Coordinates of C-alpha atoms in Angstrom, one line a residue:
X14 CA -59.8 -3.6 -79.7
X15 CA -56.5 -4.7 -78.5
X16 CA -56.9 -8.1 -81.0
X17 CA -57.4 -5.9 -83.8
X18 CA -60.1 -3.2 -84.9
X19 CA -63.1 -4.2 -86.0
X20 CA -66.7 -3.6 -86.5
X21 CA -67.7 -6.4 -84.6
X22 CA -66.2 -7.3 -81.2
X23 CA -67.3 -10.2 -79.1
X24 CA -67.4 -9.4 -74.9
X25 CA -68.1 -12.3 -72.1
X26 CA -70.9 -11.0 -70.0
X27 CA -69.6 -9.7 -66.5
X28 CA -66.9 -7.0 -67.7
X29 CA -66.3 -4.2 -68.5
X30 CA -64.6 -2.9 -72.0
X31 CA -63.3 -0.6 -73.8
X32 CA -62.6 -0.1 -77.9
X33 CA -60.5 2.6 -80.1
X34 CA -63.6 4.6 -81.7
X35 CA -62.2 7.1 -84.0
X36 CA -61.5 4.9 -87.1
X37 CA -63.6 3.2 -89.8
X38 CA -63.5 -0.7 -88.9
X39 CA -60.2 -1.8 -89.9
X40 CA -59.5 0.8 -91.6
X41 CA -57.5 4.1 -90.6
X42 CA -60.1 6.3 -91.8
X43 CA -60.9 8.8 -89.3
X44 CA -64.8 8.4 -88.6
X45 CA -65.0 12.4 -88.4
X46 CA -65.1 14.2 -84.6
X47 CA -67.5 12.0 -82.1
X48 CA -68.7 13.7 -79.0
X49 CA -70.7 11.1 -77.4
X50 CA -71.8 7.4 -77.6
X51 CA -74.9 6.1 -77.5
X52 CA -76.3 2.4 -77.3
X53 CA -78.8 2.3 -80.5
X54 CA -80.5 -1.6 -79.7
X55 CA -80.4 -4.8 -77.9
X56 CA -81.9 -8.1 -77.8
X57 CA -81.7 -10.9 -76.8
X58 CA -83.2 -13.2 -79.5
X59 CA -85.8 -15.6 -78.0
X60 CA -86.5 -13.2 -75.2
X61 CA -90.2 -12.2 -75.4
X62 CA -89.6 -8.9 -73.3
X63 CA -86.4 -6.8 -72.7
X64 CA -86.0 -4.6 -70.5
X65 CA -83.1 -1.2 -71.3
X66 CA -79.4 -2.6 -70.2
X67 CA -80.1 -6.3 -70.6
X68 CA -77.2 -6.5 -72.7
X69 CA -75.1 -3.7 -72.4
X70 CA -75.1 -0.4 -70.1
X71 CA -72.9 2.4 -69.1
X72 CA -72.1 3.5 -72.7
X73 CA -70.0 6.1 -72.6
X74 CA -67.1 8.0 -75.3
X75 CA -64.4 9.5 -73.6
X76 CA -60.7 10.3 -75.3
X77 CA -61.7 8.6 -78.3
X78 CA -62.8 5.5 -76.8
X79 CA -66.3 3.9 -76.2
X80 CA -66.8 1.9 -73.2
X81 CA -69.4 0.1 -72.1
X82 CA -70.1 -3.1 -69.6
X83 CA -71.5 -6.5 -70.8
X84 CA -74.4 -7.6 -68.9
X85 CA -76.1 -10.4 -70.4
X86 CA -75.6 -12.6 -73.5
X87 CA -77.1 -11.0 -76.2
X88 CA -76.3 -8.3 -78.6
X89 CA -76.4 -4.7 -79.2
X90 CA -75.4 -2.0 -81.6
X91 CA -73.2 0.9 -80.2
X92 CA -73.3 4.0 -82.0
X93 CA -70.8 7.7 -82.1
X94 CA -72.4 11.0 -82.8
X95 CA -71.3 14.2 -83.8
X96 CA -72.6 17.4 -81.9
X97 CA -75.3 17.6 -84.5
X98 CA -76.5 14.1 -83.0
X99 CA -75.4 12.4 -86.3
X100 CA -74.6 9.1 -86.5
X101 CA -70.5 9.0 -87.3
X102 CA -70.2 4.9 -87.1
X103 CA -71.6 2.2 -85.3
X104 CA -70.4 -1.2 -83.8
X105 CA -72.1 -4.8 -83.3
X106 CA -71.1 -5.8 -79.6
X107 CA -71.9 -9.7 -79.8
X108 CA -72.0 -10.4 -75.9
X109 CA -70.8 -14.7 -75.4
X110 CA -68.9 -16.8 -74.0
X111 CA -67.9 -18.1 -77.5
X112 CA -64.4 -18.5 -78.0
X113 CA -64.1 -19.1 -81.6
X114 CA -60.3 -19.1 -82.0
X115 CA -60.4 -22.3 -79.7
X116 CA -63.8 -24.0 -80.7
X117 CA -64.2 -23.5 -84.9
X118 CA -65.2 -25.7 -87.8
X119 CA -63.0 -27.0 -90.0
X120 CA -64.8 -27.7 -93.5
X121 CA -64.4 -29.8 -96.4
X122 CA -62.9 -27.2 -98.2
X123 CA -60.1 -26.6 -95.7
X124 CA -61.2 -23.2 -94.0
X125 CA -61.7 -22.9 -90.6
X126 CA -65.5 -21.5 -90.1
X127 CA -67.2 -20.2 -87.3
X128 CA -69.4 -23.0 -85.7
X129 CA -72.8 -20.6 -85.6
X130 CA -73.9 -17.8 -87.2
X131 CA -72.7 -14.5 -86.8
X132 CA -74.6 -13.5 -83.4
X133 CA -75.7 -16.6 -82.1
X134 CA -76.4 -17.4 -78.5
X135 CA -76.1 -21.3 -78.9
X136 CA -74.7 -23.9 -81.2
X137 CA -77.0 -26.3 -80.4
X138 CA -80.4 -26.9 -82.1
X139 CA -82.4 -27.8 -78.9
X140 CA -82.2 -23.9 -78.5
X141 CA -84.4 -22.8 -80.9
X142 CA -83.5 -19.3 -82.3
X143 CA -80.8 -18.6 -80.0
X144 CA -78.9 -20.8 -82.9
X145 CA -80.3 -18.0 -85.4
X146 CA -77.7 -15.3 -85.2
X147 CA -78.3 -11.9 -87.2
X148 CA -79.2 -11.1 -90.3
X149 CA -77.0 -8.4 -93.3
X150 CA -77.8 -6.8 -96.3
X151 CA -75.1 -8.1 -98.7
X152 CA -71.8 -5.2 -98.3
X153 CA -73.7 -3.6 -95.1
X154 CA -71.7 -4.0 -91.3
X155 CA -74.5 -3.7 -89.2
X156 CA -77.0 -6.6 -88.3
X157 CA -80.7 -6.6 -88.4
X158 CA -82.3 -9.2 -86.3
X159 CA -83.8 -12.4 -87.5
X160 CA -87.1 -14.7 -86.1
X161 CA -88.7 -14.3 -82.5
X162 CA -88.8 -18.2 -82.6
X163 CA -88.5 -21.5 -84.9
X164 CA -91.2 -21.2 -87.7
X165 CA -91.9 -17.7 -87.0
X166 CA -91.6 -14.5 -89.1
X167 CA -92.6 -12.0 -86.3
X168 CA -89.2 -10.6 -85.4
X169 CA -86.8 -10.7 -82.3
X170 CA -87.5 -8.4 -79.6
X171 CA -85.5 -5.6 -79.2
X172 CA -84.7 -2.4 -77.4
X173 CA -86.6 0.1 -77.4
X174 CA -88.6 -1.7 -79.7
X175 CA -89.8 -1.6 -83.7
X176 CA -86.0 0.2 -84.0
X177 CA -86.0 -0.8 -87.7
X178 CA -87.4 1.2 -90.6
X179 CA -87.7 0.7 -94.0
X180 CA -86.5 3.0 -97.3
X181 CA -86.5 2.4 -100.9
X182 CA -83.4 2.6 -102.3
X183 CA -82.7 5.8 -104.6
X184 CA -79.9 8.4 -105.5
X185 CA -79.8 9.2 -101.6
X186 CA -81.2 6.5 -99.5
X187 CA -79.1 3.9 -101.5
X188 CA -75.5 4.7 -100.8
X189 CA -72.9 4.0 -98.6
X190 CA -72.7 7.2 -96.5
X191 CA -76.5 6.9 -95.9
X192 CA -76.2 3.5 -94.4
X193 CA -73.4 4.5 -92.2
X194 CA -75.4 7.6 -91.0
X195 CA -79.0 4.8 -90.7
X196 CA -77.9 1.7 -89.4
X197 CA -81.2 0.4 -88.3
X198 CA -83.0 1.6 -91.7
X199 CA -83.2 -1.5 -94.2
X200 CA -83.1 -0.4 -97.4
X201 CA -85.7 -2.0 -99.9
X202 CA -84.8 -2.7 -103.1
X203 CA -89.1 -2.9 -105.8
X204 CA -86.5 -3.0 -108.9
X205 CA -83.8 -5.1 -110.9
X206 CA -80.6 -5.5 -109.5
X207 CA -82.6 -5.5 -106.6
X208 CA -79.4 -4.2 -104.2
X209 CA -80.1 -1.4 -102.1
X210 CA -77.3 0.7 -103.4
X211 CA -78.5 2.4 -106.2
X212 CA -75.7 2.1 -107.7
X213 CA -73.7 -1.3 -106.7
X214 CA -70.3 -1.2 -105.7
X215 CA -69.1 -4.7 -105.8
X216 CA -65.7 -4.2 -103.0
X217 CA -67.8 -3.7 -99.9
X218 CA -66.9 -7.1 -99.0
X219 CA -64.3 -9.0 -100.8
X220 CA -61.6 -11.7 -100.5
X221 CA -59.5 -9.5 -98.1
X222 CA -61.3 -8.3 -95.0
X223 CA -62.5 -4.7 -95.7
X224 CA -63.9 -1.3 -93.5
X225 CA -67.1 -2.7 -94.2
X226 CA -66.9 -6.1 -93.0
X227 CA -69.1 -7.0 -89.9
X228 CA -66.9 -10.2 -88.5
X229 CA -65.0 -9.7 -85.3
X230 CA -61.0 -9.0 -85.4
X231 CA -59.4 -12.0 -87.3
X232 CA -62.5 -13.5 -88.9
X233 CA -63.9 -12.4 -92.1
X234 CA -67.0 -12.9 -94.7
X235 CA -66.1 -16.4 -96.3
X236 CA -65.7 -16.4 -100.1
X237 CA -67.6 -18.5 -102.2
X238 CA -64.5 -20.7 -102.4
X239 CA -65.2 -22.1 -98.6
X240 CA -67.8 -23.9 -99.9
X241 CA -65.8 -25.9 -102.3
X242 CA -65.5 -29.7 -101.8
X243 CA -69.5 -29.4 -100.7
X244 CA -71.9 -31.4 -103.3
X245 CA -73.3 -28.3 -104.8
X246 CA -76.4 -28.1 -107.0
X247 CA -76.9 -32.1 -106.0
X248 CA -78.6 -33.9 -103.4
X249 CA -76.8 -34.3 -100.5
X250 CA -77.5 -36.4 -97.2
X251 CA -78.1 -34.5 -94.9
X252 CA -81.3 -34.7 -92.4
X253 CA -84.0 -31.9 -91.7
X254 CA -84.6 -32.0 -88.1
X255 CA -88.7 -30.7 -88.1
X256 CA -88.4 -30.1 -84.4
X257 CA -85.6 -28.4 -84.0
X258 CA -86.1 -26.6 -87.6
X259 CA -82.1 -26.7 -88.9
X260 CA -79.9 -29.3 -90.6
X261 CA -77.0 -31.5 -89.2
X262 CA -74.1 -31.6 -91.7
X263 CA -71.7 -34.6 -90.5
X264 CA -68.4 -34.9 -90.8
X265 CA -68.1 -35.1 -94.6
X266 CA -68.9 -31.8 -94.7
X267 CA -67.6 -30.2 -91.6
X268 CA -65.7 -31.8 -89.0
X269 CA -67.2 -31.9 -86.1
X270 CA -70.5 -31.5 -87.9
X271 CA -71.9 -28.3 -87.6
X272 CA -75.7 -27.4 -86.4
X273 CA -77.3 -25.3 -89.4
X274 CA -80.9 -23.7 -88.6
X275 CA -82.7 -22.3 -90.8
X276 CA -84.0 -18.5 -89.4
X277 CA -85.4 -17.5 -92.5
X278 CA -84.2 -14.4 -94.4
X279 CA -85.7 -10.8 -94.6
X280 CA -87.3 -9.9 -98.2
X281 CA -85.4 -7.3 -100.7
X282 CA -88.6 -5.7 -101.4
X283 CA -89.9 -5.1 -97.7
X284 CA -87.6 -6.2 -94.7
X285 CA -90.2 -8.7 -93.9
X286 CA -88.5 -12.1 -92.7
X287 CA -89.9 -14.7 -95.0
X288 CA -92.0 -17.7 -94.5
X289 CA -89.5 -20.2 -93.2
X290 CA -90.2 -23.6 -93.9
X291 CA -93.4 -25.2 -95.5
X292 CA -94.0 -28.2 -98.3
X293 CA -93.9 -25.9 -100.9
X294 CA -90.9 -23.7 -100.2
X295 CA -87.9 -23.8 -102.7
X296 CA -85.4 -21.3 -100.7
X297 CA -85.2 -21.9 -96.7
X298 CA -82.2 -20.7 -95.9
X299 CA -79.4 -18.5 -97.1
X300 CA -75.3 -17.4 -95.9
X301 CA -74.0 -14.8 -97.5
X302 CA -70.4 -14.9 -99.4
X303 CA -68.7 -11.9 -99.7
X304 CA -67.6 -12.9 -103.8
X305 CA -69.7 -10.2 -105.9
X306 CA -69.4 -11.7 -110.0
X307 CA -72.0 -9.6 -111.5
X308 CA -74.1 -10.6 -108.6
X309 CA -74.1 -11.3 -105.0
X310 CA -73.6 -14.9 -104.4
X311 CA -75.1 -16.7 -101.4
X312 CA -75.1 -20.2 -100.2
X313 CA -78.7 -21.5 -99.9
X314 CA -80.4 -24.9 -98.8
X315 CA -83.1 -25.8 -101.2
X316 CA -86.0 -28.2 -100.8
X317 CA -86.9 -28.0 -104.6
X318 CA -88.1 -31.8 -104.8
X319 CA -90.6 -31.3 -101.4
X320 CA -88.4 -33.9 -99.0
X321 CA -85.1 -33.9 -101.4
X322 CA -83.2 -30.7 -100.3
X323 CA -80.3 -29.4 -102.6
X324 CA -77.4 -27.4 -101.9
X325 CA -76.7 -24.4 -104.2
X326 CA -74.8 -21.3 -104.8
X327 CA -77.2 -18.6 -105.7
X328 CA -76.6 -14.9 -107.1
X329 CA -79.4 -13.1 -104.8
X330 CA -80.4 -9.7 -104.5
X331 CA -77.8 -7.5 -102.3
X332 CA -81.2 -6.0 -100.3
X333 CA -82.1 -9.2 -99.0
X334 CA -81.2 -10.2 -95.3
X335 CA -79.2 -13.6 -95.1
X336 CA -77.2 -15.2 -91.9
X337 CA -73.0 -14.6 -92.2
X338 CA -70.8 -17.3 -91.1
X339 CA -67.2 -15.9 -90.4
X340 CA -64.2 -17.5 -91.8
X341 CA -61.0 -17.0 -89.7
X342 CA -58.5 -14.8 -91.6
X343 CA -55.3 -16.8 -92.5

């Protein structure tokens, strides 16, 4: 946490770290009086069996500090609790090599953008859904994984395994504090807005990085702005690789071009990762933003005319999970 606090932080296998523990992402809101740390999940995406410490091991809280070693690329969700054995906060450790401050996109609208998802293992599409990354409910900091493998909706291994649950939203489930104190519960959403707060609060995310955000330190949830210069709501040339299951945007778009798969996304109304890719779909991928304008907007890839696919900026329910791509805070 020495490059900035964060809810996020990314760690090179083979070392050991430590981060400052006792505040509310970037904020300086105290997270309350942790007494021990505790690793919550890991996986390592196209893995089909994990075994405890693949990813991360000797978790441990000590002076207001977590520490842990990275094992493994991979990722994993770190956890503080109180003496009750409550949940206080939680933090995504995205385990990579991946130096994004020295290998980023630049896009056509000018901001510099991540080249992969949000816990990715791999850029490139020969590597199936190690190119997937994680998926968020819209205003949530903590990651719920995507696809065991290309045009699959069986989810990524993790463990201990089956770690997520499933809640309607209501008066209780469907607040902030709840999803603070749950991280790995997914809260539905059977009923218009279709968010899982139950009552939205449209600054989770936002144009400045927030508490809430889940990029590491100096990258952020674009705005819907990034995507500006793209040909939005029009066809646009870009090929659908069937093998490798993703997109290629060239250099008009992104420069270098940029590898975009397409993971799927988990459904409002169950958690369920969605059918990813067939003749008939009209919604195959989706990227958050964090701009909230009486809705949550995400960027989605269409295929509305079968073989034409479409670019568009959709309002989508805030209890669905979608991929983030980090913008770099300037």
């Amino acid at each position: 946490s020495d490059g900035g606090k964060a809810n996020c932080y990314m760690a090179p296998a083979g070392k050991s770290y430590s981060f400052y523990a006792m505040t509310k992402g970037n904020s300086s809101e105290s997270v309350g009086t942790p007494t021990k740390a505790e690793l919550l999940w890991e996986t390592q995406c196209g893995a089909d069996a994990l075994e405890k410490n693949c990813v991360v091991k000797d978790v441990v809280f000590d002076a207001g500090y977590v520490y842990f070693t990275a094992v493994a690329d991979g990722n994993a969700v770190i956890a503080v609790k109180d003496a009750g054995d409550n949940i206080l906060w939680s933090w995504h450790i995205w385990v990579t090599g991946y130096d994004p401050n020295n290998d980023y996109d630049t896009w056509c609208s000018g901001v510099k953008m991540m080249n992969r998802n949000l816990g990715a293992l791999s850029k490139n599409p020969e590597d199936g859904a190690l190119t997937h990354g994680l998926l968020y409910q819209w205003g949530r900091k903590d990651p719920f994984v995507a696809s065991s493998a290309i045009r699959s909706t069986s989810m990524a291994t993790t463990y201990p395994p089956f770690v997520a649950t499933y809640k309607p939203t209501d008066r209780e489930v469907g607040t902030v504090n709840y999803s603070i104190a749950n991280p790995t519960v997914f809260i539905t959403a059977g009923t218009s807005p279709y968010g899982w707060q139950y009552s939205a609060d449209e600054k989770l995310w936002g144009s400045q990085k927030t508490q809430y955000d889940p990029c590491p330190p100096g990258w952020k949830v674009p705005e819907k702005s990034a995507w500006e210069g793209w040909p939005v709501e029009s066809s646009f040339p870009a090929f659908f690789d069937s093998s490798d299951f993703g997109f290629t945007f060239g250099t008009s778009y992104s420069s270098p071009a940029t590898w975009w798969p397409v993971p799927g996304y988990r459904i409002y109304s169950t958690g369920l990762i969605y059918i990813l890719y067939d003749y008939f779909t009209t919604y195959i991928s989706g990227c958050w933003t964090a701009t909230y304008w009486y809705s949550y907007w995400c960027f989605v890839i269409n295929n509305s005319a079968y073989s034409t696919y479409e670019l568009s900026m959709h309002y989508t329910s805030g209890a669905s999970g979608c991929n983030v791509r980090c913008q770099k805070e300037e």
